[in-house]
mmCIF file of C-alpha atoms and ligand atoms in Angstrom:
data_model
loop_
_atom_site.group_PDB
_atom_site.id
_atom_site.type_symbol
_atom_site.label_atom_id
_atom_site.label_comp_id
_atom_site.label_asym_id
_atom_site.label_seq_id
_atom_site.Cartn_x
_atom_site.Cartn_y
_atom_site.Cartn_z
ATOM 1 C CA ALA A 80 209.497 180.593 -16.231
ATOM 2 C CA ALA A 81 209.987 179.045 -12.805
ATOM 3 C CA LYS A 82 211.131 182.393 -11.462
ATOM 4 C CA ALA A 83 207.963 184.133 -12.697
ATOM 5 C CA GLU A 84 205.841 181.712 -10.668
ATOM 6 C CA GLY A 85 207.320 182.987 -7.430
ATOM 7 C CA GLY A 86 210.315 182.403 -5.218
ATOM 8 C CA GLY A 87 208.949 179.469 -3.207
ATOM 9 C CA ARG A 88 208.275 177.316 -6.208
ATOM 10 C CA PHE A 89 211.633 178.147 -7.731
ATOM 11 C CA VAL A 90 213.496 177.120 -4.595
ATOM 12 C CA PHE A 91 211.505 173.879 -4.322
ATOM 13 C CA TYR A 92 212.165 173.078 -7.939
ATOM 14 C CA THR A 93 215.910 173.613 -7.753
ATOM 15 C CA ARG A 94 216.231 171.748 -4.474
ATOM 16 C CA ASP A 95 214.452 168.767 -6.016
ATOM 17 C CA MET A 96 216.770 168.891 -9.011
ATOM 18 C CA THR A 97 219.810 169.180 -6.796
ATOM 19 C CA GLU A 98 218.732 166.256 -4.641
ATOM 20 C CA ARG A 99 218.168 164.096 -7.649
ATOM 21 C CA ALA A 100 221.530 165.062 -9.105
ATOM 22 C CA MET A 101 223.207 164.321 -5.765
ATOM 23 C CA ALA A 102 221.513 160.938 -5.480
ATOM 24 C CA ARG A 103 222.647 160.114 -8.985
ATOM 25 C CA LEU A 104 226.226 161.128 -8.187
ATOM 26 C CA ARG A 105 226.186 158.993 -5.046
ATOM 27 C CA LEU A 106 224.871 156.038 -7.029
ATOM 28 C CA GLU A 107 227.608 156.513 -9.613
ATOM 29 C CA ALA A 108 230.286 156.680 -6.934
ATOM 30 C CA SER A 109 228.999 153.527 -5.206
ATOM 31 C CA LEU A 110 228.748 151.730 -8.510
ATOM 32 C CA ARG A 111 232.310 152.699 -9.370
ATOM 33 C CA GLU A 112 233.428 151.397 -5.972
ATOM 34 C CA ALA A 113 231.477 148.146 -6.417
ATOM 35 C CA THR A 114 233.055 147.690 -9.842
ATOM 36 C CA ILE A 115 236.559 148.044 -8.426
ATOM 37 C CA GLN A 116 235.763 145.763 -5.465
ATOM 38 C CA ARG A 117 233.912 143.214 -7.638
ATOM 39 C CA GLY A 118 230.978 143.743 -5.330
ATOM 40 C CA PHE A 119 228.403 141.926 -7.460
ATOM 41 C CA GLU A 120 226.940 138.465 -7.568
ATOM 42 C CA LEU A 121 225.254 136.393 -10.214
ATOM 43 C CA ALA A 122 221.890 134.771 -9.710
ATOM 44 C CA TYR A 123 221.039 131.866 -12.005
ATOM 45 C CA GLN A 124 217.516 131.298 -13.291
ATOM 46 C CA PRO A 125 216.815 127.804 -14.681
ATOM 47 C CA LYS A 126 215.390 127.163 -18.127
ATOM 48 C CA ILE A 127 213.614 123.895 -18.899
ATOM 49 C CA GLU A 128 212.567 122.061 -22.014
ATOM 50 C CA ALA A 129 208.855 122.715 -22.474
ATOM 51 C CA ALA A 130 208.060 119.201 -23.690
ATOM 52 C CA THR A 131 209.906 117.238 -20.985
ATOM 53 C CA GLY A 132 210.540 119.594 -18.084
ATOM 54 C CA GLU A 133 214.247 118.781 -18.261
ATOM 55 C CA LEU A 134 216.780 121.374 -17.145
ATOM 56 C CA THR A 135 218.479 122.870 -20.194
ATOM 57 C CA GLY A 136 220.414 125.828 -18.847
ATOM 58 C CA PHE A 137 220.440 129.000 -16.795
ATOM 59 C CA GLU A 138 220.309 132.733 -17.373
ATOM 60 C CA ALA A 139 222.890 134.624 -15.304
ATOM 61 C CA LEU A 140 221.399 137.764 -13.740
ATOM 62 C CA ILE A 141 223.525 140.329 -11.971
ATOM 63 C CA ARG A 142 222.804 141.246 -8.346
ATOM 64 C CA TRP A 143 224.166 144.216 -6.425
ATOM 65 C CA ARG A 144 223.756 144.329 -2.686
ATOM 66 C CA HIS A 145 224.442 147.842 -1.521
ATOM 67 C CA GLU A 146 223.973 149.239 1.995
ATOM 68 C CA GLY A 147 221.801 146.295 3.001
ATOM 69 C CA ALA A 148 219.468 146.528 0.004
ATOM 70 C CA THR A 149 219.473 144.769 -3.338
ATOM 71 C CA ILE A 150 219.408 147.292 -6.150
ATOM 72 C CA PRO A 151 217.594 145.944 -9.224
ATOM 73 C CA PRO A 152 219.631 145.775 -12.447
ATOM 74 C CA MET A 153 217.013 147.964 -14.140
ATOM 75 C CA GLU A 154 218.180 150.767 -11.833
ATOM 76 C CA PHE A 155 221.938 150.454 -12.092
ATOM 77 C CA ILE A 156 222.596 148.901 -15.511
ATOM 78 C CA PRO A 157 221.487 152.123 -17.278
ATOM 79 C CA VAL A 158 223.841 154.110 -15.003
ATOM 80 C CA ALA A 159 226.624 151.645 -15.748
ATOM 81 C CA GLU A 160 225.906 152.164 -19.447
ATOM 82 C CA ASP A 161 226.011 155.969 -19.204
ATOM 83 C CA THR A 162 229.246 156.031 -17.238
ATOM 84 C CA GLY A 163 230.976 153.317 -19.271
ATOM 85 C CA LEU A 164 231.340 151.154 -16.135
ATOM 86 C CA ILE A 165 229.331 148.491 -17.978
ATOM 87 C CA ILE A 166 232.482 147.497 -19.857
ATOM 88 C CA ASP A 167 234.191 146.385 -16.625
ATOM 89 C CA ILE A 168 231.013 145.058 -15.033
ATOM 90 C CA GLY A 169 230.120 143.136 -18.183
ATOM 91 C CA ALA A 170 233.600 141.617 -18.350
ATOM 92 C CA TRP A 171 233.173 140.454 -14.751
ATOM 93 C CA VAL A 172 229.749 138.923 -15.497
ATOM 94 C CA LEU A 173 231.163 137.085 -18.497
ATOM 95 C CA ASP A 174 234.150 135.864 -16.518
ATOM 96 C CA GLU A 175 232.056 134.641 -13.601
ATOM 97 C CA ALA A 176 229.499 132.912 -15.854
ATOM 98 C CA CYS A 177 232.164 131.153 -17.950
ATOM 99 C CA ARG A 178 234.094 130.092 -14.868
ATOM 100 C CA THR A 179 230.931 128.679 -13.298
ATOM 101 C CA ALA A 180 229.798 126.851 -16.455
ATOM 102 C CA ALA A 181 233.247 125.252 -16.803
ATOM 103 C CA ARG A 182 233.273 124.166 -13.159
ATOM 104 C CA TRP A 183 229.771 122.681 -13.287
ATOM 105 C CA ALA A 184 230.632 120.841 -16.508
ATOM 106 C CA LEU A 185 233.685 119.346 -14.844
ATOM 107 C CA ASP A 186 232.032 118.472 -11.518
ATOM 108 C CA HIS A 187 228.529 117.462 -12.614
ATOM 109 C CA GLY A 188 227.690 117.794 -16.307
ATOM 110 C CA ALA A 189 227.386 120.360 -19.060
ATOM 111 C CA VAL A 190 224.684 123.013 -18.756
ATOM 112 C CA ALA A 191 224.509 126.219 -20.765
ATOM 113 C CA VAL A 192 224.669 129.653 -19.158
ATOM 114 C CA ALA A 193 223.218 132.732 -20.850
ATOM 115 C CA VAL A 194 224.740 136.159 -20.241
ATOM 116 C CA ASN A 195 223.058 139.504 -20.906
ATOM 117 C CA VAL A 196 225.088 141.938 -22.975
ATOM 118 C CA SER A 197 224.215 145.599 -23.224
ATOM 119 C CA ALA A 198 224.487 148.066 -26.106
ATOM 120 C CA ARG A 199 227.814 149.534 -25.153
ATOM 121 C CA GLN A 200 229.458 146.135 -24.634
ATOM 122 C CA LEU A 201 228.255 144.911 -28.013
ATOM 123 C CA ALA A 202 229.508 148.093 -29.677
ATOM 124 C CA ASP A 203 232.961 147.623 -28.137
ATOM 125 C CA PRO A 204 235.243 146.403 -30.967
ATOM 126 C CA ALA A 205 237.141 144.292 -28.401
ATOM 127 C CA PHE A 206 234.034 142.381 -27.293
ATOM 128 C CA ALA A 207 234.347 139.232 -29.442
ATOM 129 C CA ALA A 208 238.030 138.901 -28.494
ATOM 130 C CA LEU A 209 237.105 139.289 -24.818
ATOM 131 C CA VAL A 210 234.585 136.463 -25.110
ATOM 132 C CA GLU A 211 237.111 134.235 -26.852
ATOM 133 C CA ASP A 212 239.780 134.973 -24.272
ATOM 134 C CA THR A 213 237.396 134.403 -21.348
ATOM 135 C CA LEU A 214 236.269 131.030 -22.709
ATOM 136 C CA ARG A 215 239.860 129.952 -23.257
ATOM 137 C CA ARG A 216 241.007 131.110 -19.829
ATOM 138 C CA HIS A 217 238.425 128.973 -18.061
ATOM 139 C CA GLY A 218 238.435 126.100 -20.543
ATOM 140 C CA THR A 219 234.714 126.628 -21.122
ATOM 141 C CA SER A 220 233.267 125.011 -24.251
ATOM 142 C CA PRO A 221 231.753 127.761 -26.377
ATOM 143 C CA GLU A 222 228.488 125.794 -26.744
ATOM 144 C CA LEU A 223 227.915 126.347 -23.039
ATOM 145 C CA LEU A 224 227.764 130.110 -23.503
ATOM 146 C CA GLU A 225 224.772 131.979 -24.824
ATOM 147 C CA ILE A 226 224.794 135.736 -25.355
ATOM 148 C CA GLU A 227 221.483 137.572 -24.854
ATOM 149 C CA ILE A 228 221.031 140.862 -26.647
ATOM 150 C CA THR A 229 217.749 142.758 -26.582
ATOM 151 C CA GLU A 230 215.899 143.197 -29.830
ATOM 152 C CA THR A 231 216.077 146.990 -29.668
ATOM 153 C CA VAL A 232 219.867 146.970 -29.220
ATOM 154 C CA ILE A 233 220.482 144.506 -32.043
ATOM 155 C CA MET A 234 218.108 146.175 -34.493
ATOM 156 C CA LYS A 235 219.237 149.719 -33.800
ATOM 157 C CA ASP A 236 222.438 149.187 -35.730
ATOM 158 C CA VAL A 237 222.437 145.744 -37.313
ATOM 159 C CA ARG A 238 225.131 146.458 -39.851
ATOM 160 C CA HIS A 239 227.507 147.755 -37.204
ATOM 161 C CA HIS A 240 226.967 144.728 -34.927
ATOM 162 C CA LEU A 241 227.192 142.120 -37.662
ATOM 163 C CA PRO A 242 230.985 141.503 -37.579
ATOM 164 C CA THR A 243 230.909 140.959 -33.794
ATOM 165 C CA LEU A 244 227.888 138.671 -34.007
ATOM 166 C CA ASN A 245 229.532 136.669 -36.792
ATOM 167 C CA ARG A 246 232.733 136.275 -34.801
ATOM 168 C CA LEU A 247 230.847 135.089 -31.732
ATOM 169 C CA ARG A 248 228.884 132.634 -33.834
ATOM 170 C CA ALA A 249 232.092 131.355 -35.435
ATOM 171 C CA LEU A 250 233.436 130.609 -31.950
ATOM 172 C CA GLY A 251 230.436 128.359 -31.358
ATOM 173 C CA VAL A 252 228.699 130.729 -28.950
ATOM 174 C CA ARG A 253 224.907 130.896 -29.303
ATOM 175 C CA ILE A 254 223.137 134.213 -29.741
ATOM 176 C CA ALA A 255 219.677 134.925 -28.362
ATOM 177 C CA ILE A 256 217.486 137.937 -29.040
ATOM 178 C CA ASP A 257 216.066 139.000 -25.673
ATOM 179 C CA ASP A 258 212.680 140.644 -25.090
ATOM 180 C CA PHE A 259 211.675 139.644 -28.602
ATOM 181 C CA GLY A 260 208.468 141.156 -29.961
ATOM 182 C CA THR A 261 208.931 144.542 -28.306
ATOM 183 C CA GLY A 262 210.889 145.987 -31.245
ATOM 184 C CA TYR A 263 210.103 146.036 -34.899
ATOM 185 C CA SER A 264 212.214 143.303 -36.442
ATOM 186 C CA SER A 265 211.343 142.583 -40.001
ATOM 187 C CA LEU A 266 211.505 139.051 -41.294
ATOM 188 C CA ALA A 267 214.067 140.224 -43.844
ATOM 189 C CA TYR A 268 216.399 141.517 -41.118
ATOM 190 C CA LEU A 269 216.026 138.434 -38.960
ATOM 191 C CA ARG A 270 216.924 136.152 -41.805
ATOM 192 C CA GLN A 271 220.278 137.905 -42.234
ATOM 193 C CA LEU A 272 221.175 137.823 -38.565
ATOM 194 C CA PRO A 273 223.418 135.137 -37.103
ATOM 195 C CA VAL A 274 221.071 134.288 -34.241
ATOM 196 C CA ASP A 275 219.950 131.010 -32.713
ATOM 197 C CA VAL A 276 217.282 131.791 -30.161
ATOM 198 C CA LEU A 277 214.296 134.128 -29.800
ATOM 199 C CA LYS A 278 213.208 134.900 -26.235
ATOM 200 C CA ILE A 279 209.531 135.805 -26.165
ATOM 201 C CA ASP A 280 209.156 138.902 -24.015
ATOM 202 C CA ARG A 281 207.481 138.490 -20.652
ATOM 203 C CA SER A 282 204.697 140.927 -21.540
ATOM 204 C CA PHE A 283 203.439 138.567 -24.273
ATOM 205 C CA VAL A 284 203.740 135.499 -22.076
ATOM 206 C CA ASN A 285 201.725 137.428 -19.520
ATOM 207 C CA ASP A 286 198.918 137.743 -22.109
ATOM 208 C CA LEU A 287 198.592 133.964 -22.358
ATOM 209 C CA PRO A 288 196.400 132.090 -22.799
ATOM 210 C CA HIS A 289 193.704 134.711 -23.539
ATOM 211 C CA ALA A 290 195.670 136.892 -26.026
ATOM 212 C CA PRO A 291 198.075 134.536 -27.785
ATOM 213 C CA ASP A 292 198.600 136.389 -31.085
ATOM 214 C CA ILE A 293 202.118 137.659 -30.544
ATOM 215 C CA ALA A 294 203.418 134.530 -28.835
ATOM 216 C CA SER A 295 201.976 132.450 -31.707
ATOM 217 C CA THR A 296 203.562 134.710 -34.288
ATOM 218 C CA VAL A 297 207.000 134.574 -32.660
ATOM 219 C CA ILE A 298 206.921 130.769 -32.335
ATOM 220 C CA GLY A 299 205.822 130.427 -35.968
ATOM 221 C CA LEU A 300 208.512 132.847 -37.122
ATOM 222 C CA ALA A 301 211.201 130.989 -35.179
ATOM 223 C CA GLN A 302 210.098 127.646 -36.601
ATOM 224 C CA ARG A 303 210.189 128.989 -40.140
ATOM 225 C CA LEU A 304 213.691 130.372 -39.608
ATOM 226 C CA GLY A 305 214.977 127.300 -37.775
ATOM 227 C CA LEU A 306 215.513 129.173 -34.502
ATOM 228 C CA SER A 307 214.642 127.941 -31.047
ATOM 229 C CA THR A 308 212.310 129.775 -28.673
ATOM 230 C CA VAL A 309 212.385 130.527 -24.969
ATOM 231 C CA ALA A 310 209.363 131.976 -23.189
ATOM 232 C CA GLU A 311 210.388 134.309 -20.363
ATOM 233 C CA GLY A 312 208.299 135.194 -17.341
ATOM 234 C CA VAL A 313 206.213 132.006 -17.247
ATOM 235 C CA GLU A 314 204.178 132.310 -14.050
ATOM 236 C CA THR A 315 201.140 130.062 -14.424
ATOM 237 C CA VAL A 316 200.396 126.466 -15.323
ATOM 238 C CA GLU A 317 197.988 127.727 -18.019
ATOM 239 C CA GLN A 318 200.804 129.652 -19.677
ATOM 240 C CA GLN A 319 203.092 126.646 -19.462
ATOM 241 C CA ARG A 320 200.484 124.382 -21.012
ATOM 242 C CA TRP A 321 199.710 126.802 -23.821
ATOM 243 C CA LEU A 322 203.411 127.275 -24.645
ATOM 244 C CA ALA A 323 204.175 123.544 -24.667
ATOM 245 C CA GLU A 324 201.226 122.899 -26.969
ATOM 246 C CA ALA A 325 202.178 125.776 -29.267
ATOM 247 C CA GLY A 326 205.649 124.274 -29.728
ATOM 248 C CA CYS A 327 207.704 126.737 -27.703
ATOM 249 C CA ASP A 328 211.003 124.970 -26.977
ATOM 250 C CA HIS A 329 212.079 126.273 -23.572
ATOM 251 C CA LEU A 330 210.462 127.888 -20.559
ATOM 252 C CA GLN A 331 211.802 130.289 -17.957
ATOM 253 C CA GLY A 332 209.918 132.053 -15.183
ATOM 254 C CA TYR A 333 208.848 132.077 -11.560
ATOM 255 C CA LEU A 334 206.602 129.025 -12.125
ATOM 256 C CA ILE A 335 209.708 126.973 -12.887
ATOM 257 C CA SER A 336 212.006 128.777 -10.465
ATOM 258 C CA ARG A 337 213.037 132.203 -9.244
ATOM 259 C CA PRO A 338 216.644 133.180 -9.964
ATOM 260 C CA LEU A 339 218.831 131.125 -7.571
ATOM 261 C CA SER A 340 222.091 131.663 -5.749
ATOM 262 C CA ALA A 341 225.089 129.960 -7.361
ATOM 263 C CA ASP A 342 224.974 127.257 -4.662
ATOM 264 C CA ALA A 343 221.281 126.526 -5.133
ATOM 265 C CA ALA A 344 221.734 126.453 -8.909
ATOM 266 C CA GLU A 345 224.644 124.048 -8.536
ATOM 267 C CA ALA A 346 222.522 121.769 -6.357
ATOM 268 C CA MET A 347 219.968 121.711 -9.161
ATOM 269 C CA VAL A 348 222.646 120.814 -11.725
ATOM 270 C CA MET A 349 223.925 118.072 -9.461
ATOM 271 C CA ALA A 350 220.444 116.616 -8.933
ATOM 272 C CA ASN A 351 219.817 116.768 -12.662
ATOM 273 C CA PHE A 352 222.884 114.709 -13.493
ATOM 274 C CA ALA A 353 222.465 112.346 -10.539
ATOM 275 C CA LEU A 354 219.026 111.537 -11.933
ATOM 276 C CA ALA A 355 220.493 110.979 -15.404
ATOM 277 C CA ASP A 356 223.080 108.570 -13.924
ATOM 278 C CA ASP A 357 220.381 106.605 -12.068
ATOM 279 C CA MET A 358 218.399 106.238 -15.247
ATOM 280 C CA ALA A 359 221.464 105.024 -17.152
ATOM 281 C CA MET A 360 222.149 102.420 -14.457
ATOM 282 C CA THR A 361 218.626 101.014 -14.422
ATOM 283 C CA ALA A 362 218.378 100.986 -18.225
HETATM 284 P P1 C2E B 581 216.067 140.106 -18.857
HETATM 285 O O1 C2E B 581 217.358 139.730 -19.464
HETATM 286 O O2 C2E B 581 214.866 140.101 -19.746
HETATM 287 O O3 C2E B 581 215.886 139.113 -17.625
HETATM 288 C C1 C2E B 581 214.675 138.616 -17.167
HETATM 289 C C2 C2E B 581 214.182 139.372 -15.959
HETATM 290 O O4 C2E B 581 212.880 138.903 -15.625
HETATM 291 C C3 C2E B 581 215.026 139.169 -14.698
HETATM 292 O O5 C2E B 581 214.938 140.360 -13.923
HETATM 293 C C4 C2E B 581 214.267 138.036 -14.015
HETATM 294 O O6 C2E B 581 214.527 137.960 -12.618
HETATM 295 C C5 C2E B 581 212.858 138.429 -14.297
HETATM 296 N N1 C2E B 581 211.934 137.302 -14.261
HETATM 297 C C6 C2E B 581 212.193 136.005 -14.517
HETATM 298 N N2 C2E B 581 211.081 135.256 -14.421
HETATM 299 C C7 C2E B 581 210.077 136.100 -14.090
HETATM 300 C C8 C2E B 581 208.671 135.912 -13.844
HETATM 301 O O7 C2E B 581 208.122 134.823 -13.927
HETATM 302 N N3 C2E B 581 207.959 137.032 -13.535
HETATM 303 C C9 C2E B 581 208.531 138.256 -13.443
HETATM 304 N N4 C2E B 581 207.756 139.282 -13.107
HETATM 305 N N5 C2E B 581 209.844 138.470 -13.675
HETATM 306 C C10 C2E B 581 210.618 137.402 -13.999
HETATM 307 P P2 C2E B 581 216.216 141.048 -13.292
HETATM 308 O O8 C2E B 581 217.171 140.023 -12.780
HETATM 309 O O9 C2E B 581 215.734 142.104 -12.369
HETATM 310 O O10 C2E B 581 216.900 141.716 -14.556
HETATM 311 C C11 C2E B 581 216.263 142.730 -15.267
HETATM 312 C C12 C2E B 581 217.020 143.073 -16.518
HETATM 313 O O11 C2E B 581 218.298 143.616 -16.204
HETATM 314 C C13 C2E B 581 217.313 141.880 -17.416
HETATM 315 O O12 C2E B 581 216.170 141.569 -18.178
HETATM 316 C C14 C2E B 581 218.464 142.388 -18.223
HETATM 317 O O13 C2E B 581 218.022 143.201 -19.273
HETATM 318 C C15 C2E B 581 219.196 143.260 -17.209
HETATM 319 N N6 C2E B 581 220.336 142.498 -16.652
HETATM 320 C C16 C2E B 581 220.352 141.573 -15.674
HETATM 321 N N7 C2E B 581 221.592 141.088 -15.465
HETATM 322 C C17 C2E B 581 222.393 141.721 -16.360
HETATM 323 C C18 C2E B 581 223.805 141.660 -16.664
HETATM 324 O O14 C2E B 581 224.570 140.888 -16.091
HETATM 325 N N8 C2E B 581 224.263 142.490 -17.645
HETATM 326 C C19 C2E B 581 223.433 143.339 -18.331
HETATM 327 N N9 C2E B 581 223.957 144.107 -19.292
HETATM 328 N N10 C2E B 581 222.102 143.408 -18.087
HETATM 329 C C20 C2E B 581 221.591 142.613 -17.113
HETATM 330 MG MG1 MG B 582 218.020 138.239 -20.576
HETATM 331 MG MG1 MG B 583 214.500 138.930 -21.331
HETATM 332 MG MG1 MG B 584 212.612 140.924 -20.352
#
């Protein structure tokens, strides 16, 4: 069909395709190189208790600085998934997060770190054993680790994921459903799942306070099932106020803090526990 439209268009079309394919190949090659070189970093975004403002943990978010630019995870995680590199990258993320949580616990005090896990990692039959081994290697208490899995990934093949989720849970690791509300979880499914936390997707937090239906429903659902809730993407004081009043347990978003470097996050942990010590001394 392209040919029938004339030579010029055909050439343009193929060149565009070729360029895109080349760019993709270059990205894959750089990603493979970065994986071998461990060329990633973790940023840590704080989560606070909605009722008190107290620091309760961090979400670890991968960062890749490549040729002077930071490439967003939304651009390279899907490539890492397609190529299978996510298995190695994910193992590095887990290792780094567990190592950091153990070190902070030892130096300052215990704070939880949440790690994002993608479809292919969760489907890997060796995943639960990898988590167990990583925790043991760093002496990290399992309660300090939370695994975030998006609703669509978990629900796509619940039965297949169940043994892994049960093993993680048995270790004492917490499981959070990320971007909750974007999929189509039924109450019946949720009840069977070994999960602890629902993270209200940013798009619904963004609708607050004027369109609170979905956020309300998720908080109500979580309360009925005995799960805790985290609102992601909290950007305004109005959203924060609404969420605290609605009984959402934890808040995360730019209003509280942007994702921080490991050093800046550690400073926050240190300040948090220094404050706790002061209060104990004056009590
Ligand atoms: P996510 O797990 O839902 O993470 C939350 C994303 O929202 C992060 O983007 C975070 O920086 C951003 N965010 C936090 N607060 C706000 C806010 O108030 N406003 C706005 N507009 N955005 C906010 P980031 O770091 O670019 O990560 C995007 C996604 O990439 C993550 O979504 C997660 O699905 C994936 N990802 C990140 N790190 C990893 C990783 O280590 N492994 C895997 N498999 N996926 C990861
Ligand atoms: Mg997440
Ligand atoms: Mg999320
Ligand atoms: Mg999200």
